[in-house]
Coordinates of C-alpha atoms in Angstrom, one line a residue:
Chain A
M1 CA 26.9 6.8 1.6
H2 CA 27.3 8.2 4.8
S3 CA 28.2 11.5 3.5
L4 CA 25.0 11.4 1.4
A5 CA 23.0 10.8 4.6
E6 CA 24.9 13.4 6.2
S7 CA 24.0 16.1 3.7
H8 CA 20.4 15.3 3.7
A9 CA 20.3 15.4 7.6
E10 CA 22.0 19.0 7.2
I11 CA 19.4 20.1 4.8
L12 CA 16.7 18.8 6.8
A13 CA 18.0 20.6 10.0
E14 CA 18.0 23.8 8.1
I15 CA 14.3 23.3 7.2
L16 CA 13.4 22.3 10.8
A17 CA 15.6 25.2 12.5
E18 CA 12.6 27.4 11.7
N19 CA 9.8 28.1 14.1
Y20 CA 6.6 26.3 13.3
A21 CA 3.9 28.1 15.1
D22 CA 1.5 26.4 12.7
G23 CA 1.6 22.7 12.5
D24 CA 0.5 22.6 9.0
A25 CA 3.6 24.7 8.1
L26 CA 5.7 21.8 9.5
S27 CA 3.7 19.2 7.3
S28 CA 3.7 21.3 4.3
D29 CA 7.5 21.4 4.5
L30 CA 8.0 17.8 5.1
R31 CA 5.4 17.4 2.3
Q32 CA 7.7 19.0 -0.4
Q33 CA 10.4 15.9 0.3
F34 CA 7.8 13.3 -0.8
P35 CA 7.5 13.5 -4.7
L36 CA 4.5 11.2 -4.7
L37 CA 2.6 13.5 -2.9
S38 CA 2.4 16.0 -5.9
E39 CA 0.4 13.5 -8.0
T40 CA -3.2 14.4 -8.9
I41 CA -5.7 11.9 -8.8
Q42 CA -8.9 12.4 -10.8
G43 CA -7.9 16.0 -11.2
H44 CA -7.8 16.3 -7.4
P45 CA -4.5 17.0 -5.4
L46 CA -3.8 13.7 -3.6
A47 CA -4.8 13.3 -0.1
Y48 CA -2.8 10.5 1.1
L49 CA -4.4 9.0 4.2
D50 CA -3.0 5.4 3.5
S51 CA 0.2 5.6 5.6
A52 CA -0.8 2.3 7.8
A53 CA -0.6 0.4 4.6
T54 CA 2.3 1.8 3.0
T55 CA 4.1 5.1 3.5
P56 CA 5.5 7.0 0.4
M57 CA 9.1 7.6 0.3
P58 CA 10.8 10.9 0.8
Q59 CA 13.3 12.1 -1.5
P60 CA 16.4 11.6 0.8
V61 CA 15.3 7.8 0.9
I62 CA 14.8 7.8 -2.9
D63 CA 18.4 9.3 -3.4
A64 CA 20.0 7.0 -1.0
L65 CA 18.3 3.8 -3.1
V66 CA 19.4 5.4 -6.3
H67 CA 22.9 6.4 -5.0
F68 CA 23.4 2.7 -4.0
E69 CA 22.2 1.2 -7.2
T70 CA 24.3 3.8 -9.2
H71 CA 27.5 3.8 -7.2
C72 CA 27.5 0.7 -5.0
R73 CA 25.7 -2.1 -6.3
A74 CA 27.3 -5.3 -5.7
N75 CA 27.0 -8.3 -3.4
I76 CA 28.0 -8.0 0.2
E77 CA 30.5 -9.8 2.4
R78 CA 31.8 -12.0 -0.5
S79 CA 34.1 -10.2 -3.1
S80 CA 36.9 -7.9 -2.1
H81 CA 36.5 -5.5 -5.0
T82 CA 35.8 -1.7 -4.4
L83 CA 32.0 -1.9 -5.3
A84 CA 31.7 -5.2 -3.1
C85 CA 33.3 -3.0 -0.1
R86 CA 31.1 -0.1 -0.8
A87 CA 28.0 -2.4 -0.7
T88 CA 29.2 -4.0 2.6
D89 CA 29.8 -0.9 4.3
A90 CA 26.4 0.7 3.1
Y91 CA 24.5 -2.5 4.3
Q92 CA 26.4 -2.7 7.7
L93 CA 25.7 1.2 8.1
A94 CA 22.0 0.5 7.4
R95 CA 22.2 -2.2 10.3
Q96 CA 23.7 0.5 12.7
Q97 CA 21.2 3.1 11.6
V98 CA 18.4 0.5 12.4
A99 CA 19.9 -0.1 15.8
S100 CA 20.0 3.5 16.8
Y101 CA 16.5 4.2 15.6
L102 CA 15.5 1.1 17.9
G103 CA 17.5 2.4 20.8
V104 CA 19.6 -0.6 20.9
E105 CA 23.6 -0.7 21.2
D106 CA 24.3 -3.9 19.6
A107 CA 23.8 -3.9 15.7
E108 CA 24.5 -7.7 15.6
Q109 CA 21.0 -8.1 17.0
I110 CA 19.4 -6.7 13.9
V111 CA 18.2 -9.1 11.4
F112 CA 17.1 -8.0 7.8
S113 CA 14.4 -9.6 6.5
S114 CA 11.5 -9.2 3.7
G115 CA 9.2 -7.5 6.1
A116 CA 7.1 -7.8 9.2
T117 CA 5.6 -11.0 8.3
A118 CA 9.0 -12.7 7.3
S119 CA 10.3 -11.5 10.7
I120 CA 7.5 -12.9 12.6
N121 CA 7.5 -16.2 10.7
L122 CA 11.2 -16.2 11.4
V123 CA 10.6 -16.3 15.1
A124 CA 7.5 -18.7 14.9
Q125 CA 9.4 -21.2 12.8
G126 CA 12.6 -20.7 14.8
L127 CA 10.9 -21.6 18.0
A128 CA 9.2 -24.6 16.7
E129 CA 11.8 -27.0 17.7
Q130 CA 12.1 -25.6 21.0
L131 CA 8.3 -26.0 21.8
R132 CA 6.5 -29.0 23.3
P133 CA 3.0 -29.9 23.1
G134 CA 1.0 -28.1 25.7
D135 CA 3.1 -25.2 25.6
E136 CA 1.4 -22.1 25.2
I137 CA 1.6 -18.9 23.2
L138 CA -0.6 -15.9 24.0
V139 CA -1.8 -13.5 21.1
S140 CA -4.7 -10.9 21.0
A141 CA -7.9 -10.5 19.2
A142 CA -6.6 -7.3 17.6
E143 CA -3.6 -9.1 15.6
H144 CA -3.0 -8.6 12.0
H145 CA -3.1 -11.9 10.2
S146 CA 0.8 -11.8 10.0
N147 CA 0.9 -12.0 13.7
L148 CA -1.7 -14.8 14.1
I149 CA -1.5 -17.4 11.4
P150 CA 2.3 -18.3 12.1
W151 CA 1.2 -19.3 15.6
Q152 CA -1.9 -21.1 14.4
R153 CA 0.4 -23.1 12.2
L154 CA 2.5 -23.9 15.4
R155 CA -0.7 -24.9 17.1
D156 CA -1.5 -27.3 14.3
T157 CA 2.0 -28.8 13.8
R158 CA 3.6 -28.6 17.2
G159 CA 0.5 -29.0 19.5
I160 CA 0.9 -25.9 21.2
I161 CA -2.0 -24.1 23.0
L162 CA -3.0 -20.7 21.5
K163 CA -4.7 -18.4 23.9
T164 CA -6.1 -15.2 22.9
I165 CA -6.2 -11.8 25.0
P166 CA -9.9 -10.3 24.4
L167 CA -10.6 -6.8 23.5
T168 CA -12.1 -3.8 25.5
S169 CA -15.3 -2.1 23.9
E170 CA -12.7 0.6 22.4
G171 CA -10.6 -2.0 20.7
R172 CA -7.8 -2.3 23.2
L173 CA -6.3 -5.2 24.6
D174 CA -8.2 -6.1 27.8
L175 CA -5.5 -7.0 30.3
A176 CA -7.7 -7.4 33.3
G177 CA -7.7 -11.2 33.0
L178 CA -4.0 -11.3 31.8
D179 CA -2.8 -13.1 34.8
K180 CA -5.5 -15.7 34.7
L181 CA -4.5 -16.4 31.0
L182 CA -1.0 -16.9 31.9
T183 CA 0.3 -20.3 33.0
S184 CA 4.0 -21.5 33.7
R185 CA 3.4 -23.3 30.3
C186 CA 3.3 -20.0 28.5
R187 CA 6.6 -19.4 26.1
L188 CA 5.6 -16.2 24.3
I189 CA 3.2 -13.4 24.1
A190 CA 3.1 -12.0 20.7
V191 CA 1.1 -8.8 20.4
T192 CA 0.8 -5.8 18.2
H193 CA 2.7 -2.7 19.6
A194 CA -0.4 -0.9 18.0
S195 CA -3.2 -1.8 16.0
N196 CA -3.4 -1.4 12.4
V197 CA -7.2 -0.9 12.6
T198 CA -7.9 0.7 15.9
G199 CA -4.7 2.8 16.2
A200 CA -4.9 1.6 20.1
I201 CA -1.3 1.3 21.5
T202 CA -0.7 -1.7 23.6
D203 CA 0.3 -1.4 27.3
V204 CA 3.7 -3.1 26.7
Q205 CA 4.7 -2.6 30.5
S206 CA 1.9 -4.4 32.0
I207 CA 2.5 -7.3 29.2
V208 CA 6.1 -7.4 30.0
R209 CA 5.5 -7.5 33.6
A210 CA 3.0 -10.4 33.3
A211 CA 5.2 -12.3 31.1
R212 CA 8.2 -12.0 33.3
R213 CA 6.2 -13.6 36.3
V214 CA 5.7 -16.8 34.3
G215 CA 9.1 -16.5 32.5
A216 CA 7.9 -16.1 29.1
W217 CA 9.2 -14.0 26.1
V218 CA 7.6 -11.1 24.4
L219 CA 7.3 -10.3 20.8
L220 CA 6.0 -7.0 19.6
D221 CA 4.5 -6.6 16.2
G222 CA 5.7 -3.1 15.4
A223 CA 4.7 -2.8 11.9
Q224 CA 2.5 0.2 12.6
A225 CA 4.3 1.8 15.7
A226 CA 7.8 1.7 14.2
A227 CA 6.8 4.8 11.6
H228 CA 5.7 6.9 14.6
G229 CA 9.1 7.9 16.2
P230 CA 12.4 6.4 17.4
L231 CA 12.1 3.7 19.9
D232 CA 13.5 2.5 23.1
L233 CA 13.4 -1.2 22.9
P234 CA 15.4 -1.6 26.1
A235 CA 13.0 0.5 28.0
L236 CA 10.0 -1.2 26.5
G237 CA 11.6 -4.6 27.9
V238 CA 10.6 -6.9 25.2
D239 CA 12.4 -9.8 23.7
F240 CA 11.7 -9.4 19.9
Y241 CA 10.6 -6.6 17.7
A242 CA 9.5 -7.0 14.1
F243 CA 8.5 -4.1 11.6
S244 CA 8.6 -3.5 7.9
G245 CA 10.5 -0.9 5.8
H246 CA 7.6 0.0 3.5
K247 CA 5.5 1.4 6.5
C248 CA 8.5 3.4 7.7
F249 CA 9.2 5.4 4.6
G250 CA 11.5 2.8 3.2
P251 CA 11.3 0.5 0.1
T252 CA 9.2 -2.6 0.0
G253 CA 10.8 -6.2 0.4
V254 CA 12.8 -5.3 3.6
G255 CA 12.0 -5.6 7.1
V256 CA 13.6 -6.0 10.6
L257 CA 13.8 -8.6 13.2
W258 CA 15.4 -7.5 16.4
G259 CA 16.0 -9.9 19.1
R260 CA 18.1 -9.9 22.4
A261 CA 21.1 -11.9 21.7
E262 CA 20.1 -14.9 23.7
C263 CA 16.8 -15.0 22.1
L264 CA 18.1 -15.1 18.8
Q265 CA 20.6 -17.7 19.7
V266 CA 17.8 -19.9 20.7
L267 CA 16.0 -19.7 17.2
T268 CA 16.7 -22.1 14.4
P269 CA 17.4 -20.4 11.0
L270 CA 14.2 -20.6 9.1
K271 CA 16.2 -20.7 5.8
V272 CA 19.9 -21.9 5.3
G273 CA 22.5 -21.5 2.5
G274 CA 25.3 -19.1 1.4
G275 CA 26.5 -16.3 3.6
M276 CA 25.6 -17.7 7.2
V277 CA 28.2 -20.6 7.4
E278 CA 31.6 -20.6 8.9
A279 CA 32.5 -23.9 7.4
V280 CA 30.8 -26.5 5.2
T281 CA 31.6 -30.0 4.3
L282 CA 29.9 -32.4 2.2
E283 CA 28.5 -33.9 5.4
Q284 CA 27.6 -30.8 7.6
A285 CA 27.9 -27.1 8.2
S286 CA 28.5 -24.8 11.0
F287 CA 26.9 -21.5 11.1
K288 CA 27.9 -18.0 12.0
G289 CA 26.4 -16.4 15.1
G290 CA 24.4 -13.3 15.6
Y291 CA 22.3 -11.7 12.5
R292 CA 24.4 -13.9 10.3
R293 CA 22.4 -17.1 11.3
F294 CA 19.2 -15.6 9.8
E295 CA 20.5 -14.0 6.6
A296 CA 21.2 -16.8 4.1
G297 CA 21.4 -15.9 0.5
T298 CA 21.8 -12.5 -0.7
P299 CA 19.7 -10.3 1.3
P300 CA 17.7 -7.2 0.2
I301 CA 20.7 -5.0 0.0
A302 CA 19.6 -1.9 -1.7
Q303 CA 16.3 -2.0 0.3
A304 CA 18.1 -2.3 3.6
V305 CA 20.4 0.5 2.7
A306 CA 17.3 2.8 1.9
L307 CA 15.5 1.7 5.2
G308 CA 18.6 2.8 7.1
A309 CA 18.4 6.2 5.2
A310 CA 14.8 6.3 6.1
L311 CA 15.2 5.4 9.7
E312 CA 17.7 8.2 9.9
W313 CA 15.7 10.6 8.3
L314 CA 12.8 9.8 10.6
Q315 CA 15.3 10.2 13.5
G316 CA 16.1 13.7 12.6
L317 CA 12.5 14.9 12.7
P318 CA 11.0 17.1 15.4
W319 CA 8.7 14.6 16.9
H320 CA 7.4 16.6 19.7
Q321 CA 6.0 19.0 17.1
L322 CA 4.8 16.4 14.7
R323 CA 2.8 14.5 17.8
E324 CA 1.2 18.0 18.2
Q325 CA 0.3 18.4 14.6
Q326 CA -0.9 14.6 14.3
R327 CA -2.9 15.2 17.7
R328 CA -4.5 18.3 16.0
L329 CA -5.4 16.6 12.8
S330 CA -6.7 13.7 14.8
K331 CA -9.0 15.7 16.7
K332 CA -10.3 17.9 13.9
L333 CA -11.0 14.2 11.9
L334 CA -12.6 12.7 14.8
S335 CA -14.8 15.8 15.3
G336 CA -15.7 15.7 11.7
L337 CA -16.3 12.0 11.8
R338 CA -18.8 12.4 14.7
A339 CA -20.8 14.7 12.7
V340 CA -21.6 11.9 10.2
P341 CA -24.7 10.3 10.8
G342 CA -24.5 6.5 11.4
L343 CA -20.9 6.4 11.7
R344 CA -19.3 3.9 14.0
L345 CA -15.8 4.1 14.9
L346 CA -13.7 0.9 15.7
G347 CA -11.2 2.1 18.1
P348 CA -10.5 4.5 21.1
G349 CA -12.5 7.8 20.4
L350 CA -16.1 8.2 19.8
V351 CA -18.4 5.6 19.0
D352 CA -22.0 5.6 17.4
A353 CA -21.8 9.2 16.5
G354 CA -25.5 9.4 16.1
S355 CA -26.5 8.5 19.6
L356 CA -23.8 10.5 21.5
G357 CA -23.7 13.9 22.6
S358 CA -21.0 16.4 22.3
E359 CA -18.9 14.9 25.1
S360 CA -18.6 11.7 23.1
L361 CA -15.1 12.8 22.0
G362 CA -14.0 12.0 25.5
R363 CA -11.0 12.6 27.7
G364 CA -8.6 9.8 26.8
S365 CA -9.5 9.4 23.1
L366 CA -6.4 10.8 21.8
E367 CA -4.2 9.1 24.3
N368 CA -2.4 6.0 23.8
R369 CA -3.2 5.6 20.3
L370 CA -1.8 6.2 16.7
P371 CA -3.6 8.5 14.2
I372 CA -5.4 5.4 12.5
F373 CA -9.2 5.6 12.4
S374 CA -11.3 2.7 10.9
F375 CA -14.9 3.4 10.6
E376 CA -18.2 2.2 9.3
I377 CA -21.2 4.3 8.1
E378 CA -24.4 2.7 8.2
G379 CA -26.0 2.0 4.6
M380 CA -22.6 2.5 3.0
H381 CA -20.0 -0.2 2.5
S382 CA -16.3 0.8 2.8
H383 CA -15.7 -0.4 -0.9
D384 CA -18.0 2.2 -2.0
I385 CA -16.9 4.9 0.3
C386 CA -13.2 4.3 -0.8
H387 CA -14.2 4.4 -4.3
L388 CA -15.9 7.5 -4.3
L389 CA -13.2 9.2 -2.0
D390 CA -10.4 8.2 -4.4
Q391 CA -12.4 10.1 -7.3
R392 CA -11.8 13.1 -4.9
G393 CA -8.2 12.2 -4.6
V394 CA -8.5 10.8 -1.3
A395 CA -6.6 7.7 -0.6
L396 CA -8.1 5.3 2.1
R397 CA -8.2 1.6 2.5
G398 CA -11.5 -0.2 2.9
G399 CA -12.1 -3.8 4.0
K400 CA -10.7 -6.0 6.8
H401 CA -7.3 -4.7 6.9
C402 CA -5.9 -8.4 7.3
A403 CA -7.7 -8.2 10.7
Q404 CA -10.6 -10.4 10.3
P405 CA -10.8 -11.7 13.9
L406 CA -11.1 -7.9 15.1
H407 CA -13.6 -7.0 12.5
A408 CA -15.7 -10.3 13.8
A409 CA -15.2 -9.3 17.5
F410 CA -17.0 -6.0 16.7
D411 CA -19.5 -7.6 14.3
M412 CA -18.2 -5.3 11.4
T413 CA -17.8 -6.8 7.9
A414 CA -15.4 -4.3 6.7
T415 CA -14.5 -0.8 7.6
S416 CA -12.8 2.3 5.8
R417 CA -9.6 3.3 7.4
A418 CA -7.7 6.7 7.5
S419 CA -4.4 6.7 8.7
I420 CA -2.7 10.1 9.3
G421 CA 1.0 10.4 8.1
L422 CA 3.6 13.0 9.4
F423 CA 3.2 14.7 6.0
N424 CA -0.6 15.1 6.3
N425 CA -2.3 18.5 6.9
T426 CA -5.6 20.3 7.4
A427 CA -6.6 20.1 3.8
D428 CA -6.3 16.3 3.7
I429 CA -8.6 16.0 6.5
D430 CA -11.0 18.6 5.0
A431 CA -10.8 16.3 1.6
L432 CA -11.8 13.3 3.6
L433 CA -14.5 14.8 5.4
E434 CA -16.0 16.7 2.5
G435 CA -15.8 13.6 0.4
L436 CA -17.7 11.5 3.1
W437 CA -20.5 14.0 2.8
L438 CA -20.6 13.8 -0.9
A439 CA -20.3 10.0 -0.9
R440 CA -23.3 10.0 1.4
K441 CA -25.2 12.0 -0.9
I442 CA -24.6 9.7 -3.8
L443 CA -24.9 6.4 -1.9
L444 CA -27.9 7.1 0.2
Chain L
M1 CA -17.0 13.3 -7.9
N2 CA -17.5 10.9 -10.6
S3 CA -20.3 8.6 -9.6
D4 CA -20.8 6.9 -12.9
I5 CA -21.2 3.4 -11.4
Y6 CA -23.6 4.4 -8.8
Q7 CA -26.4 5.3 -11.3
Q8 CA -30.0 5.4 -9.9
G9 CA -30.6 1.9 -11.8
I10 CA -27.8 0.3 -9.9
K11 CA -28.8 1.9 -6.7
S12 CA -32.5 0.6 -7.0
L13 CA -31.3 -2.8 -8.1
A14 CA -29.1 -2.8 -4.8
A15 CA -31.9 -1.8 -2.6
A16 CA -34.2 -4.4 -3.7
R17 CA -35.0 -7.0 -1.0
L18 CA -35.5 -10.3 -2.8
A19 CA -35.0 -13.7 -1.6
C20 CA -34.1 -12.8 1.9
E21 CA -36.4 -15.4 3.5
P22 CA -34.4 -18.4 4.6
L23 CA -34.9 -21.8 3.2
E24 CA -35.8 -24.6 5.1
R25 CA -33.3 -27.4 5.0
P26 CA -31.5 -26.1 2.0
D27 CA -29.6 -28.6 -0.2
A28 CA -26.5 -26.5 -0.2
Q29 CA -25.2 -23.1 1.5
V30 CA -22.1 -21.5 0.4
T31 CA -20.3 -18.3 1.9
L32 CA -17.8 -16.4 -0.2
D33 CA -15.7 -13.5 0.7
N34 CA -13.9 -11.0 -1.2
P35 CA -11.1 -10.4 1.2
L36 CA -9.8 -7.1 -0.8
C37 CA -13.0 -5.2 0.2
G38 CA -14.7 -7.2 2.7
D39 CA -17.8 -8.2 0.6
R40 CA -19.4 -11.5 1.9
V41 CA -22.3 -13.2 0.3
T42 CA -24.1 -16.1 1.7
V43 CA -26.3 -18.0 -0.8
A44 CA -28.4 -21.1 0.0
I45 CA -30.2 -23.3 -2.4
K46 CA -32.8 -26.0 -2.7
L47 CA -33.4 -27.7 -5.9
Q48 CA -37.0 -28.4 -6.9
E49 CA -38.8 -30.6 -9.0
G50 CA -38.5 -29.8 -12.9
G51 CA -35.2 -28.2 -12.5
A52 CA -36.4 -25.1 -10.7
M53 CA -34.5 -23.8 -7.8
A54 CA -35.5 -21.7 -4.6
L55 CA -32.8 -19.4 -3.7
S56 CA -32.1 -17.2 -0.3
Y57 CA -29.1 -15.0 0.1
K58 CA -27.5 -12.5 2.4
V59 CA -25.4 -10.0 1.3
K60 CA -22.9 -7.9 3.6
G61 CA -21.1 -6.1 0.8
C62 CA -20.8 -3.2 -1.3
L63 CA -23.6 -1.7 -3.5
L64 CA -22.2 -3.4 -6.6
C65 CA -22.2 -6.8 -4.9
Q66 CA -25.5 -6.2 -3.5
A67 CA -26.9 -5.2 -6.9
A68 CA -25.3 -8.2 -8.6
M69 CA -26.7 -10.4 -6.0
N70 CA -30.4 -8.9 -6.5
A71 CA -30.0 -9.5 -10.3
I72 CA -29.6 -13.1 -9.7
G73 CA -32.4 -12.9 -7.2
A74 CA -34.8 -11.4 -9.6
A75 CA -33.9 -14.1 -12.4
A76 CA -34.6 -16.9 -9.9
S77 CA -37.7 -15.4 -8.4
E78 CA -39.2 -15.9 -12.0
G79 CA -39.1 -19.5 -11.6
S80 CA -35.9 -20.2 -13.4
S81 CA -33.6 -23.3 -12.9
L82 CA -30.8 -20.7 -13.4
S83 CA -29.6 -23.4 -15.5
G84 CA -27.4 -21.1 -17.7
L85 CA -26.0 -19.2 -14.9
D86 CA -22.4 -20.1 -16.1
D87 CA -22.8 -18.6 -19.5
V88 CA -24.5 -15.3 -18.1
A89 CA -21.5 -14.9 -15.7
E90 CA -19.2 -15.5 -18.6
Q91 CA -20.9 -12.9 -20.7
L92 CA -21.0 -10.3 -17.6
S93 CA -17.1 -11.1 -17.2
S94 CA -16.3 -10.4 -20.7
M95 CA -18.4 -7.2 -20.6
L96 CA -16.4 -6.0 -17.6
K97 CA -13.1 -6.8 -19.2
G98 CA -14.4 -4.6 -22.2
E99 CA -14.1 -7.8 -24.5
S100 CA -17.7 -7.4 -25.6
T101 CA -19.6 -4.2 -25.4
Q102 CA -23.6 -3.8 -26.1
S103 CA -24.2 -7.3 -25.1
R104 CA -27.5 -8.8 -25.6
W105 CA -28.7 -10.4 -22.5
P106 CA -31.5 -12.9 -22.2
P107 CA -34.6 -11.2 -20.9
K108 CA -34.5 -12.2 -17.3
W109 CA -31.0 -10.7 -17.2
Q110 CA -31.4 -7.4 -18.8
S111 CA -30.5 -5.7 -15.6
L112 CA -27.0 -6.6 -16.1
A113 CA -26.6 -4.1 -18.6
L114 CA -26.5 -1.7 -15.6
F115 CA -23.0 -2.9 -14.8
E116 CA -21.3 -1.5 -18.0
P117 CA -19.8 1.5 -16.4
V118 CA -18.1 -0.8 -14.1
A119 CA -15.7 -2.0 -16.9
A120 CA -13.6 1.0 -16.3
H121 CA -13.1 0.2 -12.9
K122 CA -11.2 -3.0 -12.8
N123 CA -10.9 -3.2 -8.8
R124 CA -14.6 -3.4 -8.8
H125 CA -15.0 -6.5 -11.1
S126 CA -14.8 -8.9 -8.2
C127 CA -17.6 -7.3 -6.5
V128 CA -20.0 -7.7 -9.2
L129 CA -18.7 -11.3 -9.9
L130 CA -18.8 -12.7 -6.4
P131 CA -22.5 -13.5 -6.2
F132 CA -22.3 -15.4 -9.6
K133 CA -19.4 -17.3 -8.1
A134 CA -21.2 -18.1 -4.8
V135 CA -24.5 -19.3 -6.7
A136 CA -22.5 -21.4 -9.1
Q137 CA -20.6 -23.1 -6.1
A138 CA -23.9 -23.7 -4.3
Q139 CA -25.2 -25.2 -7.4
A140 CA -22.5 -27.5 -7.6
V141 CA -22.5 -28.6 -4.1
A142 CA -26.4 -29.2 -4.3
V143 CA -26.1 -31.3 -7.6
K144 CA -23.3 -33.4 -5.7
A145 CA -25.5 -33.9 -2.7
I146 CA -28.4 -35.5 -4.6

């Protein structure tokens, strides 16, 4: 497995050794690695702008998945035959690859789960026994339902108090009143690293500083942010980090929870069974430490192996150039959206395009945000927009994006969302903007 | 751009403004969401003598959802009891699934034929059916409340 990953890294290094004066050249080279992107939809080339929901898998990741299933498929840490050893090695290599991507040294702190939702639930349910009525957990109004409902359940079952960080008019977490929200009863601040609707990146440093003052832990929902470049969790200073494989160019059905060792140790395992135990009698069982306490049963082995390959692939990309390219595409998209009458953006950038002048694409609109853009257009529902755009080969997501409170806070029923991935190019943005104007012609 | 479902007939039906006046002391009010796309329908009904029914609704949804709601609104505005709504909804569902073509619609439901092109778009069926579900639920709640 390792040699396969290395060969992909070499091929990629060759491609990337070239000088990319034009950002589209870089995107185009990357695009070649995604078989899915050569699909035609309704006779049009696919303009995939739904990476915030699921990213396609590049060939090296598909190859890693197929290679594992073809040459290594077996259960892990159970049998001693050759295939079982290969499977175990591949699975543990994946854990190392995840640790490397997250910037943490100790792979023992990497727990594989079925996705970000499962990872957050693992923390929520794992903390349940530690929490007392009146203890507080702080979330924000921008949370994906996956980082809200688990805490609502704790409120309902454990009597904890759930508090909410409000949002600014740009959809960022409004941290001005954070100190007032925090008391000595706060046990955890669980917030998004970057919103799946607004794209706003959370000011993690301020959150961590405030949390430390009252002795609270910090969990980041990294479902969106994790795909946008290698992380440095020790520098972020958080206690838990959760993300999904399918939004990071890996397969579905796998995710990660990283936790500081002392934090993981406190959690009660959500599920118990084979693979996590040291000794079992008919009366009792003793459990292994580290990640093993949380991986009872057969884990998503092939998916984890492919996720490891995906993160290694991501780690090898030229992020400075990619971010420049994404910034360029974001600017183009924002400028184009600004020209659409009646368009209202939900998030940092321009708002109420019809009523603002050319300065509306203000300074800072592209700072501290991911290239995720949700908008509504007066008189056009998102489902109609997405349907018509799909007829042009443009894949968007419409609806509430599993963030109903966020939409309610901005009095929006539903939005259309375009999320730019590292493979997108100018033609994709053009297809979206042209499609919007055509949809407008049809619907209005 | 293939806009087969966005014909003028559907667009006109969606643009109609029917039964928008709120009811005083309705017998039932139901709000249903379509979580996939964000359609939201709020229906209020007030039962009247002789089985007739006053209807009021608000739609925050796509064009198909609005059109379907207005089709019901138009039928109700003709003094109907909407007593056969379940049958009409079933016939509509059947048409969308492609199980029955060239449906014969009762006179006040003729406009539902406009939804035939939606059959090819499975992910839009729930948009058309949501208003029917909401009215049916409101009817059930109102009858129970009597």
